[in-house]
Amino acid sequence: MKINVVKRVLNANDLVAQDNRKKFKQAQVLAVNFISSPGSGKTTLLEKTIQKLLPDEKSIALVGDLQTTRDAERLAPGALQATQINTGMSCHLYANQVADALKTLPLAKADYLFIENVGNMVCPGEFDLGENLKVVLLSIPEGDDKVAKYPTIFRAADLVLITKIDLMGALSFDLKRIQDDLAKLNANVPLIQLSSLKGDGMVPWIQWLKAQRRKGIGAQAKFVTEE
Ligand SMILES: Nc1nc2c(ncn2[C@@H]2O[C@H](COP(=O)(O)OP(=O)(O)OP(=O)(O)O)[C@@H](O)[C@H]2O)c(=O)[nH]1
Ligand SMILES: [Mg+2]
């Protein structure tokens, strides 16, 4: 019997993403892609994270939004550099937009590259940017039904952050429902609950982030690029 082996053909975006990944590896930078709906708390979390990593570890922020430089302005304090990409009509970042930005970013001086994708639960999941990890945020006000309704992005997540947990008591949100839905899609994905506003959950989040960077640099596991 003849067995046909079908290889995934890399598209133009994937090829640029591969090249980005090589650059992250060369610079020994952990590149993290933050994905969520608009307003889930990506920028607020990054503002706090960049500050908490200082003075030992330094970060670059790269932010995608349709319009304005507001998020980059918020992230500039504490960051080695904060760069805004305006995507116009596009609901996600492309790898070549990241590649263009890399030309002016001080990657060699950084420990982390935090990429805040355009606020959207669908499109960003389809486009590899060359990142080492995808962190998906879901905030309490969005509701506990979202994992099952937007499975693609939760399937691809390396970490799920439940944000704005200070609002847990004010809104009806069943964490067990989230855990059950994640168990079906991405059984071993870690989940951290946090409030950037109040500070709860920041310790495990920062520990997780640092551990990923150590793992990447030690074993070159996540930094390895498929040749
Ligand atoms: N209660 C509460 N509000 C928060 C928390 N984190 C962020 N917010 C608020 O949520 C709103 C949106 O936060 P952002 O950090 O701008 O959200 P974002 O995901 O970056 O939004 P986009 O860039 O537009 O996709 C702001 O009013 C924040 O103050 C939190 O932990 N608790
Ligand atoms: Mg933002």
Short mmCIF file of C-alpha atoms and ligand atoms in Angstrom, two decimals:
data_model
loop_
_atom_site.label_atom_id
_atom_site.label_comp_id
_atom_site.label_asym_id
_atom_site.label_seq_id
_atom_site.Cartn_x
_atom_site.Cartn_y
_atom_site.Cartn_z
CA MET A 1 0.00 0.00 0.00
CA LYS A 2 1.34 3.41 -0.92
CA ILE A 3 1.44 5.91 1.94
CA ASN A 4 1.37 9.56 0.99
CA VAL A 5 3.22 11.87 3.36
CA VAL A 6 1.93 15.41 3.19
CA LYS A 7 4.33 18.02 4.53
CA ARG A 8 3.01 21.32 5.67
CA VAL A 9 4.18 23.91 3.18
CA LEU A 10 5.47 26.97 4.92
CA ASN A 11 3.79 30.14 3.74
CA ALA A 12 5.51 33.51 3.43
CA ASN A 13 4.53 34.54 6.97
CA ASP A 14 5.92 31.30 8.45
CA LEU A 15 9.25 31.78 6.68
CA VAL A 16 9.68 35.28 8.10
CA ALA A 17 8.58 33.97 11.52
CA GLN A 18 11.34 31.33 11.33
CA ASP A 19 13.86 34.05 10.65
CA ASN A 20 12.56 36.11 13.60
CA ARG A 21 12.89 33.05 15.82
CA LYS A 22 16.53 32.65 14.79
CA LYS A 23 17.19 36.27 15.76
CA PHE A 24 15.57 35.73 19.19
CA LYS A 25 17.75 32.68 19.68
CA GLN A 26 20.93 34.50 18.66
CA ALA A 27 20.14 37.32 21.10
CA GLN A 28 19.00 34.83 23.79
CA VAL A 29 15.79 36.78 24.16
CA LEU A 30 12.55 35.14 25.23
CA ALA A 31 9.84 36.40 22.87
CA VAL A 32 6.31 36.20 24.23
CA ASN A 33 3.18 36.92 22.18
CA PHE A 34 0.26 38.22 24.32
CA ILE A 35 -3.14 37.48 22.84
CA SER A 36 -6.62 38.37 24.08
CA SER A 37 -9.78 40.33 23.35
CA PRO A 38 -9.55 44.12 23.47
CA GLY A 39 -9.37 45.38 27.04
CA SER A 40 -8.52 42.10 28.83
CA GLY A 41 -5.57 43.77 30.50
CA LYS A 42 -2.55 43.05 28.28
CA THR A 43 -0.95 46.50 28.53
CA THR A 44 -1.70 46.84 32.24
CA LEU A 45 -0.08 43.45 32.91
CA LEU A 46 2.95 44.38 30.79
CA GLU A 47 3.37 47.73 32.55
CA LYS A 48 3.62 45.88 35.88
CA THR A 49 5.69 42.99 34.50
CA ILE A 50 8.37 45.18 32.91
CA GLN A 51 8.80 47.04 36.21
CA LYS A 52 8.88 43.85 38.30
CA LEU A 53 11.63 42.30 36.14
CA LEU A 54 13.88 45.29 36.71
CA PRO A 55 16.71 45.81 37.56
CA ASP A 56 17.99 42.32 36.73
CA GLU A 57 16.12 41.65 33.52
CA LYS A 58 15.34 44.07 30.72
CA SER A 59 12.43 44.09 28.34
CA ILE A 60 11.45 45.43 24.96
CA ALA A 61 7.76 46.00 24.17
CA LEU A 62 6.31 45.76 20.69
CA VAL A 63 2.64 46.64 20.49
CA GLY A 64 0.10 46.14 17.72
CA ASP A 65 -3.02 48.29 17.51
CA LEU A 66 -5.10 49.51 14.61
CA GLN A 67 -4.43 53.15 15.53
CA THR A 68 -2.63 55.35 18.11
CA THR A 69 0.63 55.00 20.03
CA ARG A 70 -1.14 54.94 23.39
CA ASP A 71 -0.04 51.48 24.49
CA ALA A 72 3.61 52.02 23.53
CA GLU A 73 3.56 55.28 25.50
CA ARG A 74 2.26 53.39 28.53
CA LEU A 75 4.97 50.74 28.20
CA ALA A 76 7.90 53.07 27.54
CA PRO A 77 8.70 53.71 31.25
CA GLY A 78 10.97 50.88 32.30
CA ALA A 79 11.31 49.30 28.87
CA LEU A 80 14.57 49.41 26.90
CA GLN A 81 12.37 50.43 24.02
CA ALA A 82 8.62 50.44 23.32
CA THR A 83 7.56 50.40 19.69
CA GLN A 84 4.05 50.69 18.32
CA ILE A 85 2.94 49.06 15.09
CA ASN A 86 -0.27 50.49 13.62
CA THR A 87 -1.98 47.79 11.62
CA GLY A 88 -4.69 49.97 10.04
CA MET A 89 -7.45 47.54 9.17
CA SER A 90 -5.67 44.33 10.21
CA CYS A 91 -6.86 42.46 13.31
CA HIS A 92 -3.45 40.87 14.01
CA LEU A 93 0.30 41.35 13.59
CA TYR A 94 2.23 39.71 10.74
CA ALA A 95 5.74 38.27 11.11
CA ASN A 96 7.14 40.81 8.64
CA GLN A 97 5.91 43.70 10.80
CA VAL A 98 7.88 42.20 13.69
CA ALA A 99 10.89 41.66 11.38
CA ASP A 100 10.80 45.33 10.34
CA ALA A 101 10.62 46.46 13.96
CA LEU A 102 13.54 44.19 14.91
CA LYS A 103 15.83 46.29 12.71
CA THR A 104 15.61 49.14 15.21
CA LEU A 105 15.18 47.24 18.49
CA PRO A 106 18.12 46.74 20.90
CA LEU A 107 17.60 42.97 20.99
CA ALA A 108 21.15 42.19 22.12
CA LYS A 109 20.62 44.20 25.32
CA ALA A 110 17.26 42.64 26.18
CA ASP A 111 16.17 39.55 28.10
CA TYR A 112 12.53 39.59 26.98
CA LEU A 113 10.63 40.78 23.94
CA PHE A 114 6.98 41.26 24.86
CA ILE A 115 4.74 41.41 21.80
CA GLU A 116 1.26 42.69 22.57
CA ASN A 117 -0.86 41.56 19.66
CA VAL A 118 -3.92 43.44 18.40
CA GLY A 119 -6.87 42.84 20.72
CA ASN A 120 -8.66 39.89 19.11
CA MET A 121 -9.32 36.27 20.10
CA VAL A 122 -9.31 34.82 16.58
CA CYS A 123 -6.89 36.31 14.02
CA PRO A 124 -3.64 36.53 16.07
CA GLY A 125 -3.73 32.77 16.64
CA GLU A 126 -3.38 32.11 12.93
CA PHE A 127 -0.11 34.01 12.42
CA ASP A 128 3.21 32.84 13.82
CA LEU A 129 5.44 35.80 14.64
CA GLY A 130 8.41 33.64 15.59
CA GLU A 131 7.62 33.98 19.28
CA ASN A 132 8.79 31.35 21.74
CA LEU A 133 5.56 31.37 23.72
CA LYS A 134 1.93 32.39 23.39
CA VAL A 135 0.24 33.73 26.51
CA VAL A 136 -3.55 34.02 26.26
CA LEU A 137 -5.46 36.30 28.62
CA LEU A 138 -9.13 36.01 29.53
CA SER A 139 -10.60 38.57 31.91
CA ILE A 140 -13.42 37.94 34.36
CA PRO A 141 -15.87 40.41 32.69
CA GLU A 142 -15.61 38.52 29.37
CA GLY A 143 -17.38 35.50 30.83
CA ASP A 144 -16.58 31.86 31.57
CA ASP A 145 -17.90 30.53 28.24
CA LYS A 146 -15.07 31.88 26.08
CA VAL A 147 -12.65 28.93 26.13
CA ALA A 148 -15.16 26.66 24.43
CA LYS A 149 -16.30 29.40 22.02
CA TYR A 150 -12.78 30.37 20.86
CA PRO A 151 -10.99 27.01 21.00
CA THR A 152 -8.22 27.69 18.48
CA ILE A 153 -6.35 30.22 20.52
CA PHE A 154 -6.74 28.29 23.78
CA ARG A 155 -5.47 25.14 22.06
CA ALA A 156 -2.30 27.01 21.04
CA ALA A 157 -1.69 28.69 24.41
CA ASP A 158 1.47 27.97 26.43
CA LEU A 159 -0.12 29.70 29.41
CA VAL A 160 -3.63 30.95 30.17
CA LEU A 161 -3.96 33.98 32.43
CA ILE A 162 -7.32 34.70 34.03
CA THR A 163 -7.10 38.45 34.57
CA LYS A 164 -9.03 40.99 36.68
CA ILE A 165 -9.73 38.43 39.40
CA ASP A 166 -10.46 41.35 41.75
CA LEU A 167 -13.83 41.44 39.91
CA MET A 168 -14.60 37.77 40.60
CA GLY A 169 -17.06 38.52 43.40
CA ALA A 170 -18.90 41.24 41.47
CA LEU A 171 -19.61 39.12 38.40
CA SER A 172 -20.76 35.58 37.92
CA PHE A 173 -17.73 33.61 36.70
CA ASP A 174 -17.29 29.85 37.09
CA LEU A 175 -13.57 29.03 37.08
CA LYS A 176 -14.36 25.29 37.06
CA ARG A 177 -16.04 25.75 33.69
CA ILE A 178 -12.83 27.28 32.29
CA GLN A 179 -10.72 24.45 33.73
CA ASP A 180 -13.05 21.77 32.31
CA ASP A 181 -13.07 23.35 28.86
CA LEU A 182 -9.28 23.74 28.87
CA ALA A 183 -8.85 20.11 29.93
CA LYS A 184 -10.58 19.08 26.69
CA LEU A 185 -8.53 21.39 24.44
CA ASN A 186 -5.08 21.74 25.99
CA ALA A 187 -4.94 19.43 28.97
CA ASN A 188 -1.54 20.39 30.39
CA VAL A 189 -1.64 24.12 29.86
CA PRO A 190 -0.84 26.03 33.07
CA LEU A 191 -3.40 28.54 34.31
CA ILE A 192 -2.65 31.50 36.56
CA GLN A 193 -5.28 33.81 38.03
CA LEU A 194 -4.16 37.38 38.56
CA SER A 195 -5.10 40.97 39.15
CA SER A 196 -2.66 43.49 37.74
CA LEU A 197 -4.56 46.15 39.65
CA LYS A 198 -4.32 44.57 43.12
CA GLY A 199 -1.19 42.48 42.60
CA ASP A 200 -2.67 39.02 43.29
CA GLY A 201 -1.04 36.29 41.20
CA MET A 202 1.90 38.45 40.12
CA VAL A 203 4.42 36.28 41.99
CA PRO A 204 3.53 32.99 40.21
CA TRP A 205 3.30 34.84 36.89
CA ILE A 206 6.78 36.35 37.19
CA GLN A 207 8.16 33.00 38.44
CA TRP A 208 6.66 31.22 35.42
CA LEU A 209 8.11 33.80 33.03
CA LYS A 210 11.60 33.63 34.52
CA ALA A 211 11.49 29.83 34.52
CA GLN A 212 10.61 29.81 30.81
CA ARG A 213 13.55 32.05 30.03
CA ARG A 214 15.92 29.90 32.08
CA LYS A 215 14.65 26.76 30.35
CA GLY A 216 15.02 28.31 26.93
CA ILE A 217 18.53 29.48 27.52
CA GLY A 218 19.68 26.36 29.38
CA ALA A 219 18.43 23.68 27.06
CA GLN A 220 17.86 25.89 24.04
CA ALA A 221 14.58 24.01 23.94
CA LYS A 222 12.16 26.70 22.91
CA PHE A 223 14.87 28.73 21.23
CA VAL A 224 15.64 25.98 18.76
CA THR A 225 14.57 26.81 15.23
CA GLU A 226 13.45 24.04 12.93
CA GLU A 227 15.91 24.15 10.04
N1 LIG B 1 -10.45 45.65 37.78
C1 LIG B 1 -9.36 45.48 37.02
N2 LIG B 1 -9.21 46.21 35.92
C2 LIG B 1 -8.11 46.02 35.17
C3 LIG B 1 -7.11 45.08 35.51
N3 LIG B 1 -6.17 45.08 34.56
C4 LIG B 1 -6.55 46.02 33.67
N4 LIG B 1 -7.72 46.58 34.03
C5 LIG B 1 -8.45 47.66 33.32
O1 LIG B 1 -8.95 47.16 32.10
C6 LIG B 1 -8.94 48.17 31.11
C7 LIG B 1 -8.22 47.69 29.86
O2 LIG B 1 -6.88 47.40 30.21
P1 LIG B 1 -5.70 47.35 29.14
O3 LIG B 1 -4.50 46.88 29.87
O4 LIG B 1 -5.61 48.62 28.41
O5 LIG B 1 -6.25 46.22 28.16
P2 LIG B 1 -5.60 45.69 26.79
O6 LIG B 1 -5.83 44.23 26.74
O7 LIG B 1 -4.19 46.14 26.67
O8 LIG B 1 -6.50 46.44 25.71
P3 LIG B 1 -6.23 46.58 24.12
O9 LIG B 1 -4.81 46.98 23.94
O10 LIG B 1 -7.18 47.65 23.72
O11 LIG B 1 -6.55 45.25 23.51
C8 LIG B 1 -8.30 49.39 31.75
O12 LIG B 1 -9.30 50.26 32.20
C9 LIG B 1 -7.54 48.79 32.93
O13 LIG B 1 -7.37 49.69 34.01
C10 LIG B 1 -7.28 44.33 36.72
O14 LIG B 1 -6.47 43.50 37.12
N5 LIG B 1 -8.43 44.57 37.41
MG MG B 2 -3.26 47.23 25.16
#
